[in-house]
Amino acid sequence: MTVIDTADPLPRAVARRYRHRYAVLDVETTGLKPEAGDRIVQIAVTWLDARGVVERTWSSYVDPLRDTGVVHVHGITAEHVAGAPTFTQLAPTVASLLAGRVFVAHNARFDWAFISAEMATAGVRLPVRERLCTWKLARRLDLPVANFKMATLAAHWGIQQLRAHDAVDDTRVLVELLREELAAAQRDRVELPVERVAPPTVLERLLSRLRPAAG
């Protein structure tokens, strides 16, 4: 985990209005359905304070204990994950990165479903109580955009995407999107669509037992 430099803090009014600390996250996966056995193959997490200052960043490839799935989307091959830790091995670190922060992702329900399933498989409690979707927040803002895809929003704010569908670069872009959205939301007095979330359900825990936990 590395502390890195970042842009200037957002106005203090942003922190006064929203008072959150954020864990900005992106995952790349073998497919779309954790309940069907799809797994995480790459994860990246960045911490932001209430004024949008990057505090820490962390990432890892993940051995999915199966093939890496949709290589034509994420470009992650067996060679990339060879020797990488399994999610079960990473789960305590991921838990510590997410604890006490608002879980932030673009189309957050997708990332949340995978993180929930993987943490349940690992038998590690997911210490998250609030979730924020940057896609949903963008919809609340009066933006002159054709859609709310990450690439479209990045182009709107002049944020360069270097490697789409790479968790590290997607998280970097998402951090900048969140900063722009927070500033716009504060300016327009828009409430953040922060959702309360719960630990995995009994059904999710049962399904997780069908997934291989470690190699």
Coordinates of C-alpha atoms in Angstrom, one line a residue:
M1 CA 0.0 0.0 0.0
T2 CA 1.5 3.3 -1.0
V3 CA 0.7 6.9 -0.1
I4 CA 0.7 9.0 -3.3
D5 CA 0.5 12.6 -4.3
T6 CA -2.7 14.0 -5.7
A7 CA -4.4 17.2 -6.9
D8 CA -5.5 20.0 -4.7
P9 CA -8.2 19.3 -2.1
L10 CA -11.8 20.0 -3.0
P11 CA -13.4 23.1 -1.4
R12 CA -14.0 22.7 2.4
A13 CA -17.7 23.1 1.6
V14 CA -17.7 19.7 0.0
A15 CA -16.4 18.1 3.2
R16 CA -18.7 20.1 5.4
R17 CA -21.7 19.0 3.3
Y18 CA -21.0 15.3 2.8
R19 CA -18.6 14.3 5.6
H20 CA -17.6 10.9 4.1
R21 CA -14.4 9.0 3.7
Y22 CA -14.4 6.9 0.6
A23 CA -12.9 3.6 -0.7
V24 CA -13.0 3.8 -4.5
L25 CA -12.9 0.4 -6.0
D26 CA -12.9 -1.4 -9.3
V27 CA -12.7 -5.1 -10.1
E28 CA -12.1 -7.1 -13.2
T29 CA -13.9 -10.5 -13.4
T30 CA -14.1 -13.7 -15.4
G31 CA -17.7 -12.8 -16.3
L32 CA -20.9 -11.1 -15.1
K33 CA -22.4 -13.5 -12.5
P34 CA -20.7 -14.4 -9.2
E35 CA -23.6 -16.8 -8.5
A36 CA -22.7 -18.7 -11.6
G37 CA -19.1 -19.2 -10.5
D38 CA -17.5 -16.1 -12.0
R39 CA -14.5 -14.7 -10.0
I40 CA -12.4 -11.6 -9.5
V41 CA -9.1 -11.5 -11.4
Q42 CA -8.0 -8.0 -10.5
I43 CA -8.8 -5.5 -7.8
A44 CA -7.8 -1.9 -7.1
V45 CA -8.8 0.3 -4.1
T46 CA -8.0 4.0 -3.5
W47 CA -8.7 5.9 -0.3
L48 CA -10.1 9.4 -0.5
D49 CA -10.7 11.7 2.4
A50 CA -13.7 14.0 2.7
R51 CA -12.1 16.7 0.5
G52 CA -11.2 14.2 -2.3
V53 CA -7.5 13.9 -1.3
V54 CA -6.0 10.5 -2.3
E55 CA -4.6 9.0 0.9
R56 CA -3.6 5.5 -0.3
T57 CA -3.8 3.1 -3.2
W58 CA -3.6 -0.6 -3.5
S59 CA -4.1 -3.2 -6.2
S60 CA -3.5 -6.9 -7.0
Y61 CA -4.1 -9.5 -9.6
V62 CA -6.1 -12.4 -8.2
D63 CA -5.8 -16.1 -9.0
P64 CA -9.5 -17.0 -9.8
L65 CA -8.8 -20.8 -9.4
R66 CA -10.2 -21.2 -12.9
D67 CA -9.6 -19.6 -16.4
T68 CA -9.6 -15.8 -16.5
G69 CA -12.7 -15.6 -18.6
V70 CA -13.4 -12.7 -20.9
V71 CA -9.8 -12.0 -21.9
H72 CA -11.1 -10.0 -24.9
V73 CA -12.6 -7.5 -22.4
H74 CA -10.0 -7.1 -19.7
G75 CA -6.9 -8.5 -21.4
I76 CA -6.0 -10.5 -18.3
T77 CA -4.5 -13.9 -19.2
A78 CA -3.3 -16.9 -17.2
E79 CA 0.2 -15.5 -17.3
H80 CA -1.0 -12.3 -15.5
V81 CA -2.5 -14.3 -12.5
A82 CA 0.2 -17.0 -12.3
G83 CA 1.5 -16.8 -8.8
A84 CA -1.0 -14.2 -7.7
P85 CA -2.8 -14.6 -4.4
T86 CA -6.3 -16.1 -4.3
F87 CA -9.1 -13.8 -3.0
T88 CA -9.2 -15.8 0.2
Q89 CA -5.6 -14.8 0.8
L90 CA -6.4 -11.2 0.0
A91 CA -9.7 -11.0 1.9
P92 CA -8.3 -9.6 5.3
T93 CA -6.4 -6.9 3.4
V94 CA -9.5 -6.0 1.4
A95 CA -11.6 -5.9 4.6
S96 CA -9.1 -3.5 6.2
L97 CA -9.2 -1.3 3.1
L98 CA -13.0 -1.0 3.0
A99 CA -13.6 -0.8 6.8
G100 CA -15.3 2.4 7.9
R101 CA -15.5 4.0 4.4
V102 CA -18.2 4.5 1.8
F103 CA -17.8 1.9 -0.9
V104 CA -17.6 3.7 -4.2
A105 CA -17.7 2.2 -7.7
H106 CA -19.3 2.9 -11.1
N107 CA -22.3 0.7 -11.5
A108 CA -21.6 -0.2 -7.8
R109 CA -24.1 -3.0 -7.6
F110 CA -21.8 -5.1 -9.9
D111 CA -18.6 -4.6 -7.9
W112 CA -20.5 -5.0 -4.7
A113 CA -22.0 -8.4 -5.8
F114 CA -18.5 -9.7 -6.6
I115 CA -16.9 -8.4 -3.4
S116 CA -19.8 -9.7 -1.3
A117 CA -19.5 -13.2 -2.9
E118 CA -15.7 -13.4 -2.6
M119 CA -15.7 -12.2 1.0
A120 CA -18.4 -14.8 1.9
T121 CA -16.4 -17.5 0.2
A122 CA -13.3 -16.4 2.2
G123 CA -15.3 -16.4 5.4
V124 CA -14.3 -12.8 6.2
R125 CA -16.8 -10.2 7.3
L126 CA -17.4 -7.4 4.9
P127 CA -17.1 -4.3 7.1
V128 CA -19.1 -1.9 4.8
R129 CA -22.4 -0.2 5.7
E130 CA -22.7 2.5 2.9
R131 CA -22.3 2.4 -0.8
L132 CA -22.1 5.2 -3.4
C133 CA -22.6 4.6 -7.2
T134 CA -20.9 7.3 -9.3
W135 CA -23.3 6.3 -12.2
K136 CA -26.3 7.1 -10.0
L137 CA -24.7 10.3 -8.8
A138 CA -24.0 11.4 -12.4
R139 CA -27.7 10.9 -13.2
R140 CA -28.6 13.4 -10.5
L141 CA -26.4 16.1 -12.0
D142 CA -27.4 18.3 -14.9
L143 CA -24.8 17.1 -17.3
P144 CA -24.8 17.6 -21.1
V145 CA -23.9 14.0 -21.8
A146 CA -25.4 11.3 -24.0
N147 CA -25.1 8.6 -21.4
F148 CA -23.5 7.9 -18.0
K149 CA -20.9 5.4 -19.0
M150 CA -17.5 5.9 -17.4
A151 CA -15.8 6.7 -20.7
T152 CA -18.5 9.3 -21.5
L153 CA -18.2 11.0 -18.2
A154 CA -14.4 10.9 -18.4
A155 CA -14.5 12.6 -21.8
H156 CA -16.9 15.2 -20.5
W157 CA -14.5 16.2 -17.7
G158 CA -11.4 15.8 -19.8
I159 CA -10.1 12.8 -17.9
Q160 CA -7.8 10.6 -19.9
Q161 CA -8.4 6.8 -19.9
L162 CA -5.2 5.0 -20.5
R163 CA -6.4 1.4 -20.2
A164 CA -10.1 0.8 -20.0
H165 CA -11.1 -2.4 -18.1
D166 CA -7.8 -2.4 -16.2
A167 CA -8.7 -2.1 -12.5
V168 CA -5.8 0.2 -11.7
D169 CA -6.5 2.7 -14.4
D170 CA -10.3 2.5 -14.0
T171 CA -9.9 3.3 -10.3
R172 CA -7.6 6.3 -11.2
V173 CA -10.3 7.6 -13.6
L174 CA -13.0 6.9 -11.1
V175 CA -11.2 8.9 -8.4
E176 CA -11.2 11.9 -10.8
L177 CA -14.8 11.4 -11.7
L178 CA -15.8 11.3 -8.1
R179 CA -14.0 14.5 -7.3
E180 CA -15.7 16.2 -10.2
E181 CA -19.1 14.8 -9.2
L182 CA -18.7 15.8 -5.5
A183 CA -17.8 19.4 -6.5
A184 CA -20.8 19.6 -8.9
A185 CA -23.1 18.0 -6.3
Q186 CA -22.1 20.5 -3.6
R187 CA -22.4 23.4 -6.0
D188 CA -25.9 22.3 -7.1
R189 CA -26.9 21.2 -3.6
V190 CA -27.5 17.6 -4.7
E191 CA -27.7 14.9 -2.1
L192 CA -25.5 12.0 -2.6
P193 CA -27.2 8.7 -3.4
V194 CA -25.5 6.9 -0.6
E195 CA -27.2 3.6 0.1
R196 CA -27.2 1.5 3.2
V197 CA -25.9 -2.0 2.6
A198 CA -26.0 -5.2 4.5
P199 CA -23.7 -8.3 4.8
P200 CA -24.3 -11.2 2.5
T201 CA -27.7 -13.0 2.9
V202 CA -28.1 -16.6 4.0
L203 CA -28.6 -17.6 0.3
E204 CA -25.4 -15.8 -0.7
R205 CA -23.5 -17.5 2.0
L206 CA -24.9 -20.9 0.9
L207 CA -24.0 -20.2 -2.7
S208 CA -20.5 -19.2 -1.7
R209 CA -19.9 -22.7 -0.4
L210 CA -20.1 -24.0 -3.9
R211 CA -17.1 -21.8 -4.9
P212 CA -13.5 -23.0 -4.4
A213 CA -12.0 -21.0 -1.6
A214 CA -8.2 -21.5 -2.0
G215 CA -5.7 -23.2 -4.1

